[in-house]
Amino acid sequence: MKQLVHKLYARGELSKEELVDLLEHMDVETRKELFRLARLRREQAYGDKVYMRGLIEFSSYCRRNCLYCGLRAGNREAERYRLSPEEILECCREGYELGFRTFVLQSGEDPWYTADLLAALIREIKAEFPDAAITLSIGEREAETYRLLYEAGADRFLMRHETASRRLYQALHPSMSFDHRRQCLETLQSIGYQVGAGFMVGLPGQTAEDLAEDLNYLQTLNPDMIGIGPFIPHDQTPLGNAKAGSLEDTLVMVALARLFLPEALIPATTALGTLHPEGRELALKAGANVVMPNLSPVAVRKKYALYNNKICTGDESAQCRHCLELRIEAAGFSVDMGRGDSLKALASRRHA
């Protein structure tokens, strides 16, 4: 199996059959070598830098009913909240004082925030902090809305494709379209956003073939960012009793993604930190290079419950920032508080 890892490192690709074989026969020594080469490839692209993003979870309302998510519309027990535009702007002010130069505005799919309201908010943020990047993670919208928000000043858009398996996607996302999800990602790229996609590891019914297809899809899409996290059940969803994805399997997919797309920005997710006390540090050592401490008001953090036992819901923003910085440095990396654009985005800007 180590031969396949070295082939991937050398060529940046494997056939689907080779990838499935690697996933199904991954032993401890192969995994160690995979992590070593993924970290090496990350260092070749980005050095030892870990980019900090300030995450603002501004609404826990969602019109969707995804079977795994605690924010699903069908969860009548969920505590819902919406931050006002002024409250969101105040989070950005606090984050800017703490040194953040990227703000990630994330919510459920909440139509209360109209295109015009969001565009006005983005213009306000950009007027006050012109050197900061704005990342949106608000789900599926019309192409005209994506265009309006980009013209208002949004720089990036995160929207996981969730799974590249049509069978699995349709089973987990009632009333949503597998093809439309992909069309949204392509539309975002065509408009000019730096785009992030990604998937969950350990979903009920997921196979090695499905995970191989996720990596093949990402290589075709060639996004700027890749979000990979473990499936963690939420007890108020139809999958509340399902088995969680594993730390090891998720780290393997992070490392493989790094070798498939060396120039991508890959977060060490909060979900990994929920699975294991050093989950985020282990992800950095397996090729990840982004962390997203929370800038949301402490009063609402527990309400943004995508899954059970989410960490860092009681920390003030400054605590999150400084705690993560210490942990990153202790793991052997350096913190970069700048915009942290992807190499792909920087290259396209140079050629523009």
XYZ file of C-alpha atoms in Angstrom:
352
model
C 0.000 0.000 0.000
C 2.902 2.356 0.630
C 3.698 2.147 -3.094
C 0.308 3.646 -3.896
C 0.904 6.490 -1.431
C 4.250 7.249 -3.052
C 2.682 7.070 -6.505
C 0.028 9.576 -5.417
C 2.692 11.870 -3.958
C 4.698 11.735 -7.187
C 1.827 12.059 -9.671
C -1.000 13.791 -7.780
C -3.498 11.166 -8.864
C -4.537 7.530 -8.622
C -7.116 5.548 -10.543
C -10.388 4.963 -8.742
C -9.515 1.269 -8.399
C -6.155 2.104 -6.821
C -7.757 4.595 -4.461
C -10.421 2.134 -3.328
C -7.720 -0.498 -2.816
C -5.712 1.946 -0.698
C -8.731 2.925 1.412
C -9.781 -0.677 2.001
C -6.292 -1.886 2.961
C -4.884 1.095 4.873
C -2.632 -0.212 7.642
C -0.893 1.739 10.414
C 2.445 2.069 8.630
C 0.832 3.188 5.380
C -1.226 5.753 7.264
C 1.901 7.173 8.921
C 3.621 7.476 5.556
C 0.527 9.094 4.043
C 0.440 11.708 6.815
C 4.172 12.375 6.443
C 3.933 12.957 2.707
C 0.772 15.060 3.020
C 2.468 17.305 5.566
C 5.518 17.551 3.323
C 3.356 18.523 0.340
C 1.556 21.123 2.461
C 4.906 22.570 3.601
C 6.078 22.779 -0.009
C 2.988 24.826 -0.872
C 2.365 26.902 2.269
C 5.319 26.408 4.619
C 4.394 25.993 8.280
C 1.634 28.632 8.174
C -1.809 27.988 9.601
C -4.384 30.573 8.560
C -6.908 31.847 11.104
C -10.480 32.658 10.019
C -13.024 34.300 12.287
C -16.259 32.302 12.178
C -19.580 34.073 12.752
C -22.564 31.702 12.945
C -25.309 34.256 12.410
C -28.506 32.204 12.085
C -29.591 28.742 13.230
C -32.776 28.781 11.136
C -32.742 26.463 8.128
C -35.344 25.614 5.516
C -33.709 22.256 4.715
C -34.290 18.873 6.343
C -30.944 17.084 5.965
C -31.144 13.867 7.961
C -27.874 14.407 9.878
C -28.048 18.078 10.882
C -29.252 19.466 14.203
C -30.409 22.663 12.476
C -32.819 20.772 10.187
C -36.241 22.378 9.829
C -37.894 19.283 11.277
C -36.057 19.578 14.615
C -38.735 21.199 16.763
C -36.483 21.073 19.830
C -33.776 23.304 18.327
C -33.300 26.742 19.858
C -33.333 29.215 16.991
C -31.712 32.633 16.744
C -30.810 35.291 14.221
C -28.147 37.955 14.627
C -29.059 41.380 13.315
C -26.776 43.010 10.722
C -25.481 45.323 13.454
C -24.694 42.354 15.722
C -22.809 40.668 12.870
C -20.882 43.868 12.231
C -20.021 44.064 15.937
C -18.600 40.521 15.762
C -16.432 41.653 12.848
C -15.230 44.677 14.835
C -14.245 42.457 17.738
C -12.558 40.029 15.384
C -10.655 42.764 13.593
C -9.327 44.027 16.941
C -8.140 40.475 17.645
C -6.233 40.465 14.352
C -8.561 38.522 12.043
C -8.513 39.484 8.362
C -11.029 36.898 7.150
C -14.595 36.698 8.414
C -16.641 33.587 7.656
C -20.376 34.352 7.762
C -22.173 31.024 8.199
C -25.819 30.150 8.682
C -28.499 27.639 7.917
C -30.420 28.274 4.722
C -32.422 31.161 6.148
C -34.422 33.211 3.601
C -35.066 35.902 6.234
C -31.687 37.289 5.163
C -32.641 38.522 1.732
C -30.133 39.149 -1.045
C -30.448 42.908 -0.557
C -29.982 42.684 3.225
C -26.869 40.527 2.847
C -25.440 42.742 0.118
C -25.881 45.827 2.291
C -24.172 44.048 5.212
C -21.241 42.971 3.034
C -20.796 46.523 1.758
C -20.746 47.795 5.361
C -18.131 45.249 6.415
C -15.961 46.033 3.402
C -16.277 49.792 3.959
C -15.115 49.440 7.567
C -12.499 46.723 6.937
C -11.329 47.011 3.313
C -8.306 44.770 3.919
C -10.421 41.867 5.229
C -11.804 38.987 3.170
C -15.438 37.932 3.501
C -16.361 34.280 3.168
C -20.013 33.256 2.900
C -21.444 29.876 3.886
C -25.180 30.283 3.429
C -26.152 27.388 1.177
C -28.047 27.290 -2.059
C -29.299 30.567 -3.525
C -30.177 31.847 -6.983
C -27.342 32.699 -9.364
C -28.480 36.343 -9.331
C -28.068 36.419 -5.546
C -24.573 34.939 -5.731
C -23.662 37.582 -8.306
C -25.111 40.437 -6.235
C -23.204 39.344 -3.118
C -19.961 38.996 -5.073
C -20.391 42.484 -6.527
C -21.068 43.790 -2.990
C -17.622 42.538 -1.958
C -17.848 38.883 -0.883
C -14.618 37.085 -1.745
C -15.207 33.420 -0.992
C -18.021 30.934 -0.700
C -18.014 27.649 1.222
C -20.554 24.981 0.297
C -19.697 21.357 0.863
C -20.934 19.038 -1.842
C -21.519 16.699 1.178
C -21.046 13.488 -0.829
C -20.239 12.720 -4.457
C -22.508 9.674 -4.322
C -25.874 10.445 -5.909
C -27.403 7.496 -4.002
C -26.149 8.732 -0.646
C -26.917 12.397 -1.343
C -30.520 11.699 -2.252
C -31.015 9.473 0.796
C -29.707 12.146 3.181
C -31.174 15.309 1.614
C -34.941 15.120 1.140
C -36.250 17.741 -1.293
C -32.718 18.704 -2.432
C -31.097 18.024 -5.806
C -27.695 16.383 -6.250
C -27.295 18.062 -9.645
C -28.380 21.492 -8.422
C -25.825 21.379 -5.616
C -23.065 20.858 -8.165
C -24.499 23.537 -10.439
C -24.334 26.026 -7.555
C -20.627 25.289 -7.039
C -19.926 25.719 -10.742
C -21.914 28.973 -10.809
C -19.953 30.333 -7.837
C -16.682 29.544 -9.598
C -17.827 31.149 -12.848
C -18.798 34.360 -11.015
C -15.286 34.635 -9.553
C -15.576 33.473 -5.949
C -12.818 31.515 -4.277
C -14.888 28.375 -3.726
C -14.787 25.724 -1.024
C -16.383 22.279 -1.333
C -16.037 19.177 0.815
C -17.665 16.157 2.378
C -18.310 14.150 5.543
C -16.552 10.922 6.457
C -18.369 8.036 8.099
C -21.902 8.715 6.894
C -24.241 5.739 7.354
C -24.051 3.640 4.191
C -20.891 5.346 2.875
C -18.403 3.066 1.075
C -14.751 3.297 0.038
C -16.017 3.780 -3.529
C -18.046 6.791 -2.373
C -15.000 8.359 -0.702
C -12.873 7.733 -3.780
C -15.533 9.466 -5.844
C -15.416 12.450 -3.469
C -11.715 12.918 -4.172
C -12.184 12.472 -7.914
C -14.970 15.050 -7.916
C -12.822 17.523 -5.982
C -9.945 17.047 -8.394
C -12.308 17.850 -11.277
C -13.846 20.869 -9.522
C -10.433 22.123 -8.326
C -11.775 24.293 -5.488
C -9.719 26.788 -3.481
C -10.802 25.203 -0.191
C -11.758 21.703 0.946
C -13.727 21.081 4.141
C -13.582 17.492 5.385
C -15.097 16.499 8.706
C -16.382 13.396 10.454
C -20.057 12.595 10.607
C -21.122 13.150 14.219
C -24.754 12.338 15.029
C -27.159 14.791 16.621
C -29.671 13.093 18.920
C -32.637 15.110 17.615
C -32.250 13.912 14.012
C -33.270 10.688 12.211
C -29.602 9.602 12.367
C -29.274 10.304 16.085
C -28.420 6.678 16.912
C -26.023 6.137 14.011
C -22.337 5.451 14.574
C -20.037 8.482 14.239
C -17.264 8.661 11.675
C -13.794 7.953 13.023
C -10.895 10.305 13.631
C -8.489 8.052 11.730
C -10.664 7.763 8.624
C -11.206 11.515 8.518
C -7.483 12.248 8.857
C -6.792 9.830 5.999
C -9.192 11.745 3.755
C -7.633 15.091 4.763
C -4.192 13.749 3.852
C -5.382 12.270 0.555
C -7.090 15.556 -0.343
C -3.799 17.364 0.268
C -1.990 15.040 -2.135
C -4.742 15.268 -4.744
C -4.959 19.091 -4.515
C -1.668 20.420 -3.072
C -2.632 24.098 -3.390
C -5.976 23.855 -1.581
C -6.711 25.419 1.783
C -7.922 22.660 4.120
C -9.398 23.418 7.561
C -8.693 21.437 10.695
C -12.351 21.325 11.675
C -14.031 21.851 15.013
C -15.737 18.490 14.512
C -12.323 16.785 14.642
C -11.618 18.641 17.884
C -14.933 17.302 19.174
C -13.941 13.711 18.379
C -10.503 13.961 19.988
C -8.869 16.534 22.320
C -6.052 17.011 19.779
C -8.113 16.355 16.658
C -7.335 19.704 15.061
C -3.604 19.411 15.749
C -3.597 15.920 14.230
C -5.332 17.294 11.131
C -2.647 19.979 10.772
C -0.011 17.247 10.962
C -1.897 15.365 8.220
C -1.924 18.270 5.757
C -4.560 20.786 6.920
C -3.627 24.470 7.171
C -6.663 26.509 8.317
C -8.476 26.896 11.648
C -11.684 28.833 12.307
C -12.117 30.032 15.889
C -15.585 31.277 16.764
C -16.442 34.993 16.873
C -20.165 34.452 17.486
C -21.641 35.889 20.709
C -21.247 33.319 23.493
C -24.985 33.568 24.247
C -25.902 31.920 20.916
C -23.089 29.434 20.373
C -24.759 26.418 21.955
C -27.784 27.008 19.714
C -25.751 26.472 16.527
C -25.722 22.741 17.176
C -25.017 20.848 13.974
C -24.034 17.757 15.987
C -23.722 16.614 19.611
C -21.087 17.865 22.087
C -19.611 20.626 19.935
C -16.546 22.174 21.604
C -15.691 25.812 22.348
C -19.288 26.955 22.825
C -18.541 28.717 26.132
C -15.359 30.583 25.232
C -15.144 34.299 24.543
C -13.725 35.206 21.123
C -10.373 36.262 22.593
C -10.135 32.939 24.453
C -10.795 30.985 21.254
C -8.192 32.981 19.356
C -5.410 32.744 21.926
C -6.106 29.134 22.939
C -5.885 27.995 19.325
C -2.756 30.023 18.690
C -0.984 28.347 21.609
C -2.091 24.906 20.442
C -0.987 25.546 16.856
C 2.439 26.739 17.939
C 2.839 23.819 20.358
C 2.115 21.475 17.436
C 5.021 22.997 15.500
C 3.265 25.484 13.212
C 3.063 29.270 12.943
C -0.141 31.316 12.935
C -0.881 33.632 10.021
C -3.626 36.192 10.717
C -3.663 37.604 7.162
C -6.297 37.036 4.484
C -4.656 33.717 3.605
C -5.787 33.463 -0.011
C -5.279 30.145 -1.775
C -2.301 29.737 -4.102
C -4.772 29.245 -6.937
C -6.422 32.601 -6.187
C -3.072 34.380 -5.873
C -1.921 32.949 -9.204
C -5.103 34.023 -10.999
C -4.774 37.511 -9.528
C -1.225 37.785 -10.853
C -2.401 36.764 -14.319
C -5.428 39.072 -14.311
